Structure formats: C-alpha cells, structure tokens
Coordinates of C-alpha atoms and ligand atoms in Angstrom, one line a residue:
M1 CA 94.9 89.1 102.4
R2 CA 92.1 87.7 99.9
V3 CA 93.6 88.1 96.5
V4 CA 90.9 88.0 93.5
I5 CA 91.8 88.2 90.0
E6 CA 89.5 89.6 87.0
R7 CA 89.5 89.3 83.3
D8 CA 89.4 93.2 82.5
A9 CA 89.1 96.5 84.4
E10 CA 85.4 96.3 83.7
S11 CA 84.9 93.1 86.0
V12 CA 87.4 94.8 88.5
S13 CA 84.9 97.7 88.7
R14 CA 81.7 95.5 89.2
K15 CA 83.3 93.4 91.7
A16 CA 84.9 96.3 93.7
A17 CA 81.4 98.2 93.4
R18 CA 79.5 95.1 94.7
L19 CA 81.4 95.0 97.7
I20 CA 81.2 98.6 98.5
A21 CA 77.4 98.5 97.9
D22 CA 77.0 95.2 100.1
Q23 CA 78.6 97.4 103.0
V24 CA 76.1 100.0 102.4
R25 CA 73.5 97.8 102.1
R26 CA 74.4 96.0 105.7
K27 CA 75.0 99.0 107.4
P28 CA 73.3 102.1 106.0
D29 CA 75.3 104.4 108.5
C30 CA 78.8 103.1 107.7
V31 CA 81.9 104.8 107.1
L32 CA 83.7 104.4 103.8
G33 CA 87.1 105.7 103.1
L34 CA 87.4 106.9 99.5
A35 CA 90.1 107.1 96.8
T36 CA 90.8 109.1 93.7
G37 CA 92.8 108.5 90.6
S38 CA 91.9 106.7 87.5
T39 CA 91.2 103.3 88.9
P40 CA 88.4 104.2 90.7
L41 CA 86.6 105.9 88.2
G42 CA 84.9 102.3 87.1
T43 CA 83.9 101.7 90.4
Y44 CA 82.3 104.8 91.0
R45 CA 80.4 104.8 87.7
E46 CA 78.9 101.6 88.8
L47 CA 78.1 102.9 92.1
I48 CA 75.8 105.4 90.9
R49 CA 73.9 103.1 88.2
L50 CA 73.3 101.0 91.5
H51 CA 71.9 104.1 92.8
R52 CA 69.8 105.2 90.1
E53 CA 69.1 101.9 89.0
E54 CA 68.6 99.9 92.2
A55 CA 67.7 102.5 94.8
L56 CA 71.3 102.0 96.7
D57 CA 70.7 104.6 99.5
F58 CA 73.8 106.7 100.6
S59 CA 71.9 109.0 102.7
H60 CA 73.2 107.8 106.1
A61 CA 76.6 107.2 105.0
T62 CA 79.8 109.1 105.8
T63 CA 82.9 109.5 103.8
F64 CA 86.5 110.4 104.3
N65 CA 88.8 110.6 101.4
L66 CA 92.5 109.7 101.7
D67 CA 94.3 112.8 100.4
E68 CA 94.5 116.2 98.5
Y69 CA 96.8 118.2 96.9
V70 CA 98.6 121.2 98.9
G71 CA 97.2 124.4 97.5
L72 CA 94.3 123.3 95.7
G73 CA 91.0 124.9 96.6
P74 CA 87.8 122.6 96.2
T75 CA 87.0 124.4 92.6
H76 CA 90.2 123.6 91.1
P77 CA 89.4 121.0 88.5
Q78 CA 92.6 118.7 89.5
S79 CA 91.4 119.0 93.3
Y80 CA 90.4 115.8 95.1
R81 CA 87.4 117.5 96.3
Y82 CA 86.3 118.4 92.7
F83 CA 87.3 114.9 91.5
M84 CA 84.9 113.3 94.6
Q85 CA 81.9 116.0 93.5
S86 CA 81.9 115.4 89.5
N87 CA 82.7 111.6 89.7
L88 CA 80.6 110.5 92.5
F89 CA 78.8 112.7 95.3
D90 CA 76.8 115.0 92.9
H91 CA 75.1 112.0 91.5
I92 CA 74.4 109.7 94.3
N93 CA 72.1 110.8 97.6
V94 CA 75.1 111.2 100.2
D95 CA 74.8 114.2 102.5
A96 CA 77.2 116.7 101.5
S97 CA 78.2 117.6 105.2
R98 CA 79.4 113.9 106.0
T99 CA 81.7 114.0 103.0
Y100 CA 85.2 114.6 104.2
V101 CA 88.3 115.2 102.3
P102 CA 91.5 116.7 104.1
D103 CA 91.5 120.4 103.3
G104 CA 94.5 121.5 100.8
R105 CA 94.3 125.0 101.7
A106 CA 94.7 124.8 105.6
L107 CA 96.9 127.8 107.1
D108 CA 97.5 125.7 110.2
F109 CA 97.9 121.9 108.4
E110 CA 98.9 120.4 111.8
A111 CA 96.0 121.3 113.5
A112 CA 93.6 120.2 110.2
C113 CA 95.5 116.8 110.3
R114 CA 94.5 116.3 113.9
L115 CA 91.0 117.3 113.5
Y116 CA 90.9 114.8 110.4
E117 CA 92.3 112.0 112.5
Q118 CA 89.5 113.1 115.4
R119 CA 86.7 113.2 112.9
I120 CA 87.6 109.6 111.8
K121 CA 87.3 108.6 115.0
D122 CA 84.2 110.5 115.9
A123 CA 82.5 108.8 113.2
G124 CA 83.3 105.4 114.9
G125 CA 86.1 104.7 112.3
I126 CA 86.3 103.7 109.0
D127 CA 84.2 100.7 107.7
L128 CA 85.9 99.9 104.3
Q129 CA 88.3 101.5 103.2
F130 CA 88.7 102.0 99.5
L131 CA 92.4 102.0 97.8
G132 CA 94.3 102.3 94.8
I133 CA 98.1 101.9 94.5
G134 CA 100.7 104.2 92.7
A135 CA 103.1 102.4 90.6
D136 CA 105.8 102.7 93.1
G137 CA 103.5 100.7 95.8
H138 CA 102.1 104.0 97.7
I139 CA 98.6 103.6 99.2
A140 CA 97.2 107.5 99.3
F141 CA 100.4 109.4 99.2
N142 CA 101.8 107.6 101.5
E143 CA 105.4 107.7 99.3
P144 CA 108.1 105.1 99.8
G145 CA 109.6 105.4 103.5
S146 CA 106.8 106.6 105.0
S147 CA 106.1 105.3 108.6
L148 CA 104.0 102.3 108.6
G149 CA 102.7 103.8 112.0
S150 CA 101.9 107.5 110.0
R151 CA 99.0 109.4 110.9
T152 CA 97.5 112.2 108.5
R153 CA 100.0 114.8 107.8
L154 CA 101.8 116.5 104.7
K155 CA 103.7 114.5 102.4
T156 CA 106.3 115.7 99.6
L157 CA 105.6 114.0 96.5
T158 CA 108.0 111.8 95.1
Q159 CA 109.3 112.9 91.2
E160 CA 107.6 109.4 90.0
T161 CA 104.4 110.0 91.6
I162 CA 104.6 113.7 90.1
R163 CA 105.3 112.2 87.0
D164 CA 102.8 109.5 86.8
N165 CA 100.3 112.2 87.7
A166 CA 101.5 115.3 85.6
R167 CA 99.0 113.9 82.9
F168 CA 96.1 115.1 84.6
F169 CA 97.5 118.7 85.2
G170 CA 99.2 119.0 81.9
G171 CA 102.7 119.2 82.7
E172 CA 105.1 118.0 85.6
E173 CA 105.8 121.7 86.7
L174 CA 102.0 122.4 87.6
V175 CA 101.6 119.1 89.8
P176 CA 101.8 120.0 93.6
R177 CA 105.1 119.2 95.5
L178 CA 103.1 118.6 98.7
A179 CA 99.7 116.8 99.5
V180 CA 98.2 116.2 102.8
T181 CA 97.4 112.4 103.3
V182 CA 95.8 109.9 105.7
G183 CA 98.7 107.8 107.0
V184 CA 99.2 103.9 106.7
G185 CA 98.4 103.6 110.4
T186 CA 95.4 105.6 109.7
I187 CA 94.4 103.2 106.8
L188 CA 95.6 100.0 109.1
D189 CA 92.7 101.3 111.6
A190 CA 89.9 100.7 108.8
R191 CA 88.0 97.6 109.7
R192 CA 88.2 96.3 106.0
C193 CA 90.4 97.0 103.0
L194 CA 89.8 97.1 99.4
L195 CA 92.8 97.7 97.3
L196 CA 92.3 97.7 93.2
A197 CA 94.7 97.5 90.9
V198 CA 94.5 97.4 87.0
G199 CA 97.0 97.5 84.2
V200 CA 100.1 96.2 83.7
G201 CA 101.8 99.3 85.0
K202 CA 100.7 97.7 88.6
A203 CA 102.0 94.6 88.1
A204 CA 105.2 95.0 90.0
A205 CA 103.8 96.8 93.1
I206 CA 101.0 94.2 93.1
R207 CA 103.5 91.7 93.6
E208 CA 105.8 93.6 95.9
T209 CA 102.9 94.2 98.0
I210 CA 101.0 90.9 98.1
E211 CA 104.3 88.6 98.1
G212 CA 107.2 90.8 98.9
P213 CA 108.5 91.7 102.5
V214 CA 106.7 94.3 104.5
T215 CA 108.5 97.0 104.2
A216 CA 107.9 101.1 104.2
Q217 CA 109.5 101.2 100.6
I218 CA 106.1 100.0 99.5
T219 CA 103.5 101.3 101.8
A220 CA 100.7 99.2 100.4
S221 CA 103.0 95.9 101.7
A222 CA 101.5 97.3 105.2
L223 CA 98.3 95.6 104.3
Q224 CA 99.7 92.4 105.2
L225 CA 99.6 92.9 108.9
H226 CA 95.6 93.9 108.2
R227 CA 93.4 91.1 109.0
E228 CA 90.7 91.9 106.3
V229 CA 92.2 93.0 102.9
I230 CA 90.7 92.1 99.8
V231 CA 93.1 92.9 96.5
V232 CA 91.0 93.0 93.7
V233 CA 93.5 93.1 90.6
D234 CA 93.0 92.4 86.3
E235 CA 95.0 89.9 84.7
L236 CA 97.4 92.4 84.0
A237 CA 98.1 93.4 87.2
A238 CA 97.9 90.0 88.5
K239 CA 100.6 88.7 85.7
D240 CA 103.8 88.9 88.0
L241 CA 102.3 87.1 90.9
R242 CA 104.1 83.9 91.7
R243 CA 101.1 82.0 93.7
R244 CA 98.4 82.8 91.3
A245 CA 97.3 79.0 90.9
Y246 CA 96.7 79.0 94.9
Y247 CA 94.8 82.4 95.0
D248 CA 92.5 81.2 92.8
E249 CA 92.0 77.7 94.5
V250 CA 91.3 80.1 97.6
E251 CA 88.5 82.0 95.6
Q252 CA 86.9 78.6 94.4
S253 CA 86.5 77.5 97.9
Q254 CA 85.2 81.1 98.7
Q255 CA 82.8 81.2 96.2
L256 CA 81.5 77.6 97.5
L257 CA 81.4 78.7 101.0
E258 CA 79.3 81.9 100.2
R259 CA 76.7 79.5 98.0
G260 CA 76.6 76.9 101.0
R261 CA 77.9 74.5 98.9
L262 CA 79.6 72.6 102.0
R263 CA 79.8 69.0 100.8
E264 CA 82.0 70.0 98.0
L265 CA 84.5 71.0 100.2
G266 CA 84.8 67.8 102.7
I267 CA 82.6 70.2 105.3
G268 CA 79.9 67.5 107.1
T269 CA 80.7 64.8 104.9
R270 CA 82.5 62.2 107.7
Ligands
GLP301 C1 97.6 109.1 93.6 C2 96.6 108.8 94.7 C3 96.5 107.4 95.0 C4 96.0 106.5 93.9 C5 97.4 106.7 92.9 C6 97.3 106.1 91.7 O1 98.9 108.8 94.2 N1 96.8 109.5 96.0 O2 95.5 107.2 96.1 O3 95.8 105.0 94.1 O4 97.5 108.0 92.4 O5 96.5 106.4 90.6 P1 95.8 105.7 89.4 O6 94.5 104.8 89.9 O7 95.6 106.8 88.8 O8 97.0 105.0 88.6

C-alpha cells in the first residue's frame, strides 16, 4: 500500500483528482469504479474543473458505482444515482449509457447483481477503483463480517452506518435498511484502488486498514492483499498511524523517482 498523507481535505481531493485524471488521459476508454459519500465530493468538483478548464475528456470512459440503497429510484435525492448525476455526471462529458449504478429497485436482485458483475467483466474490468471508507472500516457497503471474497449482492446495513448516514436523510428511521453493493472480491479485482479518508472520525478505521490484520471485521483491510493501492488521507485521518515517518520517507523517494532524480536515491552512483 502506498500511503500519501496530505495537509487537509482540499489537498486530498486535488491529489485524488490528479490520479483519476492521469488514468483518463493515459487510457481514454478506461473503466472507473466510482464512490459516493461526502469524501469524494471535493474530488468530483476538481474533476469537473479539469473537464471545463483543461478539457479533461470522459467521452470514452465507462463508470461503475459501488452501491445503491434498496428502494430508492434514480430521482430520489438520496439515491446514489441522483448523487452521481448531480455531483459529477451532469457536469462532464461522460456518455450516459456507460455510467452504471446498481439498481436499488430491481425485482430480482440475484439476477440484477449477476448482471452487474457481468457488465464489469464485459467492459474489461475496472482500471481504477475509487473508494471512501466507513467509520467502521467498510468499503462500499461491505459491512463488518462481509466475506472478503464477496461479489455484488444485497447487504443489511449496520446501525452504525444507518446512524452515520442519517444526516443525509433527516432521521435514522428514513435510512433504508438494505443496500445493493459490489463485493470485497469485486473491488479486489480492480487493477488499481484509490482509497480516500479525511477527518478524525476516520482515524481508527485508517489505522486498522493499513496497520491492522486483514479481517472481515474491517473490510477495507482486504486491500492489503491487493497489488496496487494508493491511500490518500489528511493529517487528521492519519493521526493514529504508527509508521507515519516511514510512509513520509517512502513518499519522498517516490517523488524523486517520478522526477528522475535517481542519483539522490543512490541509483547509478557506483
Ligand atoms: C457509505 C458508502 C461508502 C462510503 C461511506 C463513507 O457507507 N456506501 O462508499 O465510503 O459511506 O461516507 P463519507 O465519505 O460520507 O464518510
């Protein structure tokens, strides 16, 4: 895992947007896995700016969102489809027919979930999976105890998640009890993962994810098994990391490598 610690939420968003933009520029017909929640909002704002001011072109990209609340249709203001339209899709030039969000109102969920997985495969798999993290360490809606090999399916939300998300619904009783979510296994199949976290409320989850054991109790910890994960956090979310000094050192080396300053790293000096 590459751990990048930024000063604040704004620089976390800028960094994440740059990584996503690089992916889109390098492979215009890439497949992006997208996330919802408050954390990705700054990144989406920055991507919209890059589209408008620097002609970042999404016209050949395909997107798959992680999850959706069961029972909410695309016009419900708290549905994740609505979130994606209003916070990203309506402001960039992505082809609407290639933006996928799980259907929260399917009648046959088993078939709908199977089809979602198939569509990801047919698109060639996810090149870059963007992720937030729940306070309890969940990714997408893979609540604690989710199988680390899980695929897209229905999931019962925990009380903690319902409480955390009640602020968007105006009360806990209005939050759906179920969600349809890609699995941890689906996420691990992505070629690269980009996990963001900001604020002190995520500090414990980030420490467990990066430095704790791999466990289904913290589904984000499964990312330790992935080949290419970048975690971008602000100072507050990083505050409980024990090996912080080392992550900073690695990042300095990474910067030198990217700038071709190899001699400063002792490469080719002997
Ligand atoms: C929900 C979403 C997750 C998201 C999490 C954290 O549970 N399903 O994908 O990471 O919320 O949201 P926030 O960024 O608002 O803290």
